[in-house]
């Protein structure tokens, strides 16, 4: 049986056996939903599998069909992960008797040698670590996404530093940034105009925590979903839509043209940053809300936001398609 046919059979059997409705774009499930039952996983499994079967995945550029080799590789990983998932979860697939016990965790021994190999590449040329490295590259996707989201969120609100109060002492200029608490607070403010949902970002950030602490794998459909949901925060053309000329933010300050020019010359940040704030909101207003005694995400933290910390539209060039993404 061809891999594509095998994947289609698995998906159809799961849909028939468990009556999972077909939904093209499910929200990313919370950790609680994932822990309650396998249904949350199955919804994402079917959603991503059907997109893969229909060749309807557009990464990393929204204008291109998925590369053939990438698609074939994903189909193979998908089949293996379905077999592992249904074995672990004791899920029955009609007309299939599966028993698949694949690796689900990177050992501390492998992690140590992967770290060592990066420093001593020549020494490790004769030591077999290739399979461990390939496994780590796949398993560590949640870690990479978690770091990307944290740094992106800092840039979105212009996070510069935080002051930490310990008893009667204040430590200024720290990098402490309680991501989950900040996301929850930004959701309550409704101050951002993002190309994706803050709840999805919150759920993905929380979900990604497991690998950071346990080195355990996440299934391919969850990895694909997490990348899909976050794509518009990082793809070049999407970022460009949110660019703003920095001097337009200063016109409402009542400054003269001469003062605006002086401010622009002395400005230490980007002149065309990405700006996701809704009309009526400024970084100063968000800072005041974050630091208000009734609203503070932590009584020990005072946040310092600045326009100089806003991000720019970043890109990678594709020599094949001659475009930036």
Coordinates of C-alpha atoms in Angstrom, one line a residue:
X1 CA 0.0 0.0 0.0
X2 CA 1.3 3.4 -0.9
X3 CA 2.0 5.8 2.0
X4 CA -0.5 8.4 0.9
X5 CA -3.2 5.7 0.7
X6 CA -2.2 4.3 4.0
X7 CA -2.5 7.7 5.7
X8 CA -5.9 8.3 4.0
X9 CA -7.1 4.9 5.3
X10 CA -6.0 5.7 8.9
X11 CA -7.7 9.1 8.8
X12 CA -11.0 7.8 7.4
X13 CA -11.0 5.0 10.0
X14 CA -10.4 7.4 12.9
X15 CA -13.2 9.7 11.6
X16 CA -15.6 6.8 11.2
X17 CA -14.8 5.1 14.5
X18 CA -14.7 8.2 16.7
X19 CA -17.2 10.5 14.8
X20 CA -14.7 13.4 14.7
X21 CA -16.2 16.2 12.7
X22 CA -14.2 17.7 9.8
X23 CA -13.1 21.2 10.6
X24 CA -10.6 23.0 8.4
X25 CA -9.3 25.4 11.1
X26 CA -9.6 24.3 14.7
X27 CA -8.2 26.5 17.5
X28 CA -5.0 25.2 19.1
X29 CA -6.2 23.2 22.1
X30 CA -5.3 24.2 25.7
X31 CA -3.2 21.9 27.9
X32 CA -6.3 21.1 29.9
X33 CA -8.2 20.0 26.8
X34 CA -5.2 17.9 25.7
X35 CA -5.1 16.3 29.1
X36 CA -8.8 15.5 29.4
X37 CA -9.0 13.1 26.4
X38 CA -7.6 12.1 23.1
X39 CA -10.4 14.0 21.2
X40 CA -8.5 17.3 21.1
X41 CA -5.5 15.5 19.6
X42 CA -7.6 13.7 17.1
X43 CA -9.2 16.9 15.8
X44 CA -5.8 18.4 15.0
X45 CA -4.6 15.0 13.7
X46 CA -7.5 14.9 11.2
X47 CA -7.3 18.6 10.3
X48 CA -3.6 18.5 9.5
X49 CA -3.7 15.1 7.8
X50 CA -6.5 16.1 5.4
X51 CA -4.5 19.2 4.5
X52 CA -1.4 17.1 3.9
X53 CA -3.4 14.5 1.8
X54 CA -5.0 17.3 -0.3
X55 CA -1.6 18.9 -0.7
X56 CA -3.1 22.1 0.8
X57 CA -0.2 23.1 3.1
X58 CA 1.6 26.4 2.2
X59 CA 4.8 26.6 4.1
X60 CA 6.9 28.6 4.3
X61 CA 5.5 30.8 1.6
X62 CA 1.7 31.2 1.2
X63 CA 2.1 31.2 -2.6
X64 CA 3.8 27.8 -3.1
X65 CA 2.7 24.2 -3.0
X66 CA 4.6 22.1 -0.4
X67 CA 7.8 20.7 -1.8
X68 CA 7.4 17.1 -2.9
X69 CA 10.2 15.7 -0.7
X70 CA 8.9 17.6 2.3
X71 CA 5.4 16.3 1.7
X72 CA 6.6 12.7 1.3
X73 CA 8.7 13.0 4.5
X74 CA 5.8 14.4 6.4
X75 CA 3.5 11.6 5.2
X76 CA 6.0 9.0 6.5
X77 CA 6.3 10.8 9.9
X78 CA 2.5 11.2 10.1
X79 CA 1.9 7.5 9.6
X80 CA 4.5 6.5 12.2
X81 CA 3.1 9.0 14.7
X82 CA -0.5 7.8 14.2
X83 CA 0.6 4.3 14.8
X84 CA 2.5 5.3 18.0
X85 CA -0.4 7.5 19.2
X86 CA -3.2 4.9 18.8
X87 CA -0.9 2.3 20.4
X88 CA -0.2 4.5 23.5
X89 CA -3.8 5.7 23.7
X90 CA -5.3 2.3 23.1
X91 CA -7.4 3.6 20.2
X92 CA -8.9 1.2 17.8
X93 CA -8.6 1.7 14.0
X94 CA -11.0 -0.3 11.9
X95 CA -9.4 -3.2 10.0
X96 CA -6.0 -2.4 11.4
X97 CA -4.1 -4.2 14.2
X98 CA -1.4 -1.7 15.2
X99 CA 1.4 -2.2 17.7
X100 CA 3.9 0.6 17.3
X101 CA 6.5 1.4 20.0
X102 CA 8.6 4.2 18.7
X103 CA 11.0 6.5 20.6
X104 CA 9.1 9.1 22.6
X105 CA 11.9 10.8 24.6
X106 CA 15.5 12.0 24.1
X107 CA 17.7 10.5 26.8
X108 CA 19.9 12.6 29.0
X109 CA 22.9 10.7 27.5
X110 CA 22.0 11.7 23.9
X111 CA 21.3 15.3 24.9
X112 CA 24.8 15.6 26.5
X113 CA 26.6 14.2 23.5
X114 CA 24.5 16.4 21.1
X115 CA 25.7 19.4 23.1
X116 CA 29.3 18.2 23.2
X117 CA 29.3 17.5 19.4
X118 CA 28.5 21.1 18.6
X119 CA 31.7 22.2 20.4
X120 CA 33.9 19.3 19.2
X121 CA 32.6 18.5 15.7
X122 CA 35.8 16.9 14.4
X123 CA 36.1 14.6 17.5
X124 CA 32.5 13.4 16.9
X125 CA 33.0 12.6 13.2
X126 CA 33.7 9.0 14.0
X127 CA 31.0 8.8 16.7
X128 CA 27.5 7.9 15.6
X129 CA 25.2 10.7 16.7
X130 CA 23.4 11.5 13.5
X131 CA 20.1 9.8 14.4
X132 CA 20.0 11.5 17.8
X133 CA 20.6 14.9 16.1
X134 CA 17.8 14.3 13.6
X135 CA 15.5 13.3 16.4
X136 CA 16.4 16.3 18.4
X137 CA 15.8 18.6 15.5
X138 CA 12.3 17.3 15.2
X139 CA 11.5 17.0 18.9
X140 CA 12.8 20.4 19.8
X141 CA 10.4 22.3 17.6
X142 CA 8.2 23.3 20.6
X143 CA 11.3 24.8 22.3
X144 CA 12.2 26.8 19.3
X145 CA 8.6 28.0 18.9
X146 CA 8.4 28.9 22.7
X147 CA 11.5 31.0 22.4
X148 CA 10.3 32.7 19.2
X149 CA 6.9 33.5 20.8
X150 CA 8.5 35.0 23.9
X151 CA 10.8 37.2 22.0
X152 CA 8.1 38.2 19.6
X153 CA 5.8 39.2 22.4
X154 CA 8.5 41.3 24.0
X155 CA 9.0 43.1 20.7
X156 CA 5.2 43.6 20.2
X157 CA 4.9 45.6 23.4
X158 CA 8.3 47.1 23.3
X159 CA 9.6 45.4 26.4
X160 CA 12.8 47.0 27.6
X161 CA 13.3 45.8 31.2
X162 CA 11.5 45.1 34.4
X163 CA 12.3 46.3 38.0
X164 CA 12.0 43.6 40.6
X165 CA 11.1 44.4 44.2
X166 CA 12.4 42.0 46.9
X167 CA 11.4 43.2 50.3
X168 CA 12.7 46.8 50.6
X169 CA 15.1 46.5 47.7
X170 CA 14.5 47.1 44.0
X171 CA 16.6 45.5 41.3
X172 CA 16.3 47.6 38.2
X173 CA 16.8 46.7 34.6
X174 CA 16.1 42.9 34.8
X175 CA 14.8 40.8 31.9
X176 CA 12.1 39.0 33.9
X177 CA 9.0 38.6 31.8
X178 CA 6.2 36.4 32.9
X179 CA 4.9 35.4 29.5
X180 CA 1.7 33.7 30.4
X181 CA 0.6 36.4 32.8
X182 CA 1.4 39.1 30.2
X183 CA -0.6 37.3 27.5
X184 CA -3.6 36.9 29.8
X185 CA -3.4 40.6 30.7
X186 CA -3.1 41.7 27.0
X187 CA -6.2 39.6 26.2
X188 CA -8.1 41.5 28.9
X189 CA -7.0 44.9 27.6
X190 CA -8.0 44.0 24.0
X191 CA -5.3 46.5 22.8
X192 CA -3.6 44.5 20.0
X193 CA -4.5 43.9 16.4
X194 CA -2.6 40.7 15.7
X195 CA -2.7 38.4 12.6
X196 CA -3.4 35.5 14.9
X197 CA -5.3 34.8 18.1
X198 CA -3.7 35.5 21.5
X199 CA -5.5 32.5 23.0
X200 CA -3.7 30.3 20.4
X201 CA -0.4 31.9 21.3
X202 CA -1.1 31.3 25.0
X203 CA -2.0 27.7 24.4
X204 CA 1.0 27.0 22.2
X205 CA 3.4 28.6 24.6
X206 CA 2.0 26.5 27.4
X207 CA 1.9 23.3 25.4
X208 CA 5.6 23.9 24.3
X209 CA 6.7 23.8 27.9
X210 CA 6.6 20.0 28.1
X211 CA 9.6 19.4 25.8
X212 CA 11.6 22.1 27.6
X213 CA 11.3 20.1 30.9
X214 CA 11.0 16.5 29.8
X215 CA 12.5 16.2 26.2
X216 CA 9.4 14.2 25.3
X217 CA 8.1 14.3 21.7
X218 CA 5.0 16.0 20.4
X219 CA 3.2 14.4 17.5
X220 CA 3.7 15.8 14.0
X221 CA 0.2 17.1 13.6
X222 CA 0.6 19.3 16.8
X223 CA 3.9 20.6 15.5
X224 CA 2.4 21.4 12.1
X225 CA -0.6 23.1 13.7
X226 CA 1.6 25.2 16.0
X227 CA 3.6 26.5 13.0
X228 CA 0.5 27.1 10.9
X229 CA -1.2 29.2 13.7
X230 CA 1.9 31.3 14.3
X231 CA 3.0 31.7 10.7
X232 CA 1.6 35.2 10.1
X233 CA 3.6 36.6 13.0
X234 CA 6.8 35.6 11.3
X235 CA 6.3 35.5 7.6
X236 CA 7.8 38.6 5.9
X237 CA 4.8 39.7 3.8
X238 CA 2.5 39.5 6.8
X239 CA 4.9 41.5 9.0
X240 CA 5.2 44.2 6.3
X241 CA 1.4 44.9 6.5
X242 CA 1.9 46.1 10.1
X243 CA 4.9 48.4 9.5
X244 CA 4.5 52.0 10.5
X245 CA 6.6 55.2 10.2
X246 CA 7.7 56.0 13.7
X247 CA 7.1 59.7 13.3
X248 CA 3.4 59.1 12.7
X249 CA 3.2 57.9 16.4
X250 CA 4.6 61.3 17.5
X251 CA 2.3 63.7 15.6
X252 CA -0.4 63.3 18.4
X253 CA 2.1 64.6 20.9
X254 CA 1.6 68.2 19.7
X255 CA 5.2 68.6 18.7
X256 CA 6.3 71.1 16.0
X257 CA 7.8 69.9 12.8
X258 CA 11.2 71.1 14.0
X259 CA 10.8 69.1 17.3
X260 CA 9.6 66.0 15.4
X261 CA 12.7 66.2 13.2
X262 CA 15.0 66.5 16.3
X263 CA 13.2 63.6 17.9
X264 CA 13.5 61.4 14.8
X265 CA 17.3 62.2 14.5
X266 CA 17.9 61.3 18.2
X267 CA 15.6 58.2 18.0
X268 CA 17.7 55.1 18.8
X269 CA 15.2 52.6 17.5
X270 CA 13.8 51.6 14.2
X271 CA 12.1 54.2 11.9
X272 CA 9.7 51.7 10.4
X273 CA 8.8 49.2 13.1
X274 CA 6.0 46.7 13.2
X275 CA 3.2 48.1 15.2
X276 CA 0.3 45.9 16.4
X277 CA -1.4 48.3 18.7
X278 CA -5.1 49.3 18.1
X279 CA -6.1 52.9 17.6
X280 CA -6.1 54.8 20.9
X281 CA -3.4 52.6 22.4
X282 CA 0.2 53.5 23.0
X283 CA 3.1 51.7 24.6
X284 CA 2.9 54.2 27.5
X285 CA -0.7 53.4 28.0
X286 CA 0.0 49.7 28.1
X287 CA 2.9 50.3 30.5
X288 CA 0.6 52.3 32.8
X289 CA -2.0 49.6 32.7
X290 CA 0.6 46.8 33.4
X291 CA 2.0 48.8 36.3
X292 CA -1.3 50.0 37.8
X293 CA -1.6 48.6 41.4
X294 CA -4.9 47.0 40.6
X295 CA -3.7 45.4 37.3
X296 CA -0.1 44.4 37.9
X297 CA 0.6 40.8 36.8
X298 CA 3.1 40.6 39.7
X299 CA 3.4 42.8 42.7
X300 CA 7.2 42.3 42.5
X301 CA 7.5 43.5 38.9
X302 CA 7.3 46.9 37.3
X303 CA 7.6 46.9 33.5
X304 CA 9.5 49.4 31.3
X305 CA 8.3 49.6 27.7
X306 CA 9.9 51.6 24.9
X307 CA 9.4 52.4 21.2
X308 CA 13.2 51.6 20.7
X309 CA 12.4 47.9 21.5
X310 CA 9.8 47.5 18.7
X311 CA 10.8 44.9 16.1
X312 CA 11.2 45.2 12.3
X313 CA 10.0 43.0 9.4
X314 CA 12.6 40.3 9.1
X315 CA 13.0 38.1 6.0
X316 CA 14.8 35.2 4.4
X317 CA 15.5 35.1 0.7
X318 CA 14.5 32.1 -1.3
X319 CA 16.7 31.7 -4.4
X320 CA 14.2 29.2 -5.9
X321 CA 11.1 31.4 -5.9
X322 CA 13.0 34.7 -5.9
X323 CA 10.9 36.0 -3.1
X324 CA 11.3 37.0 0.6
X325 CA 9.5 35.1 3.3

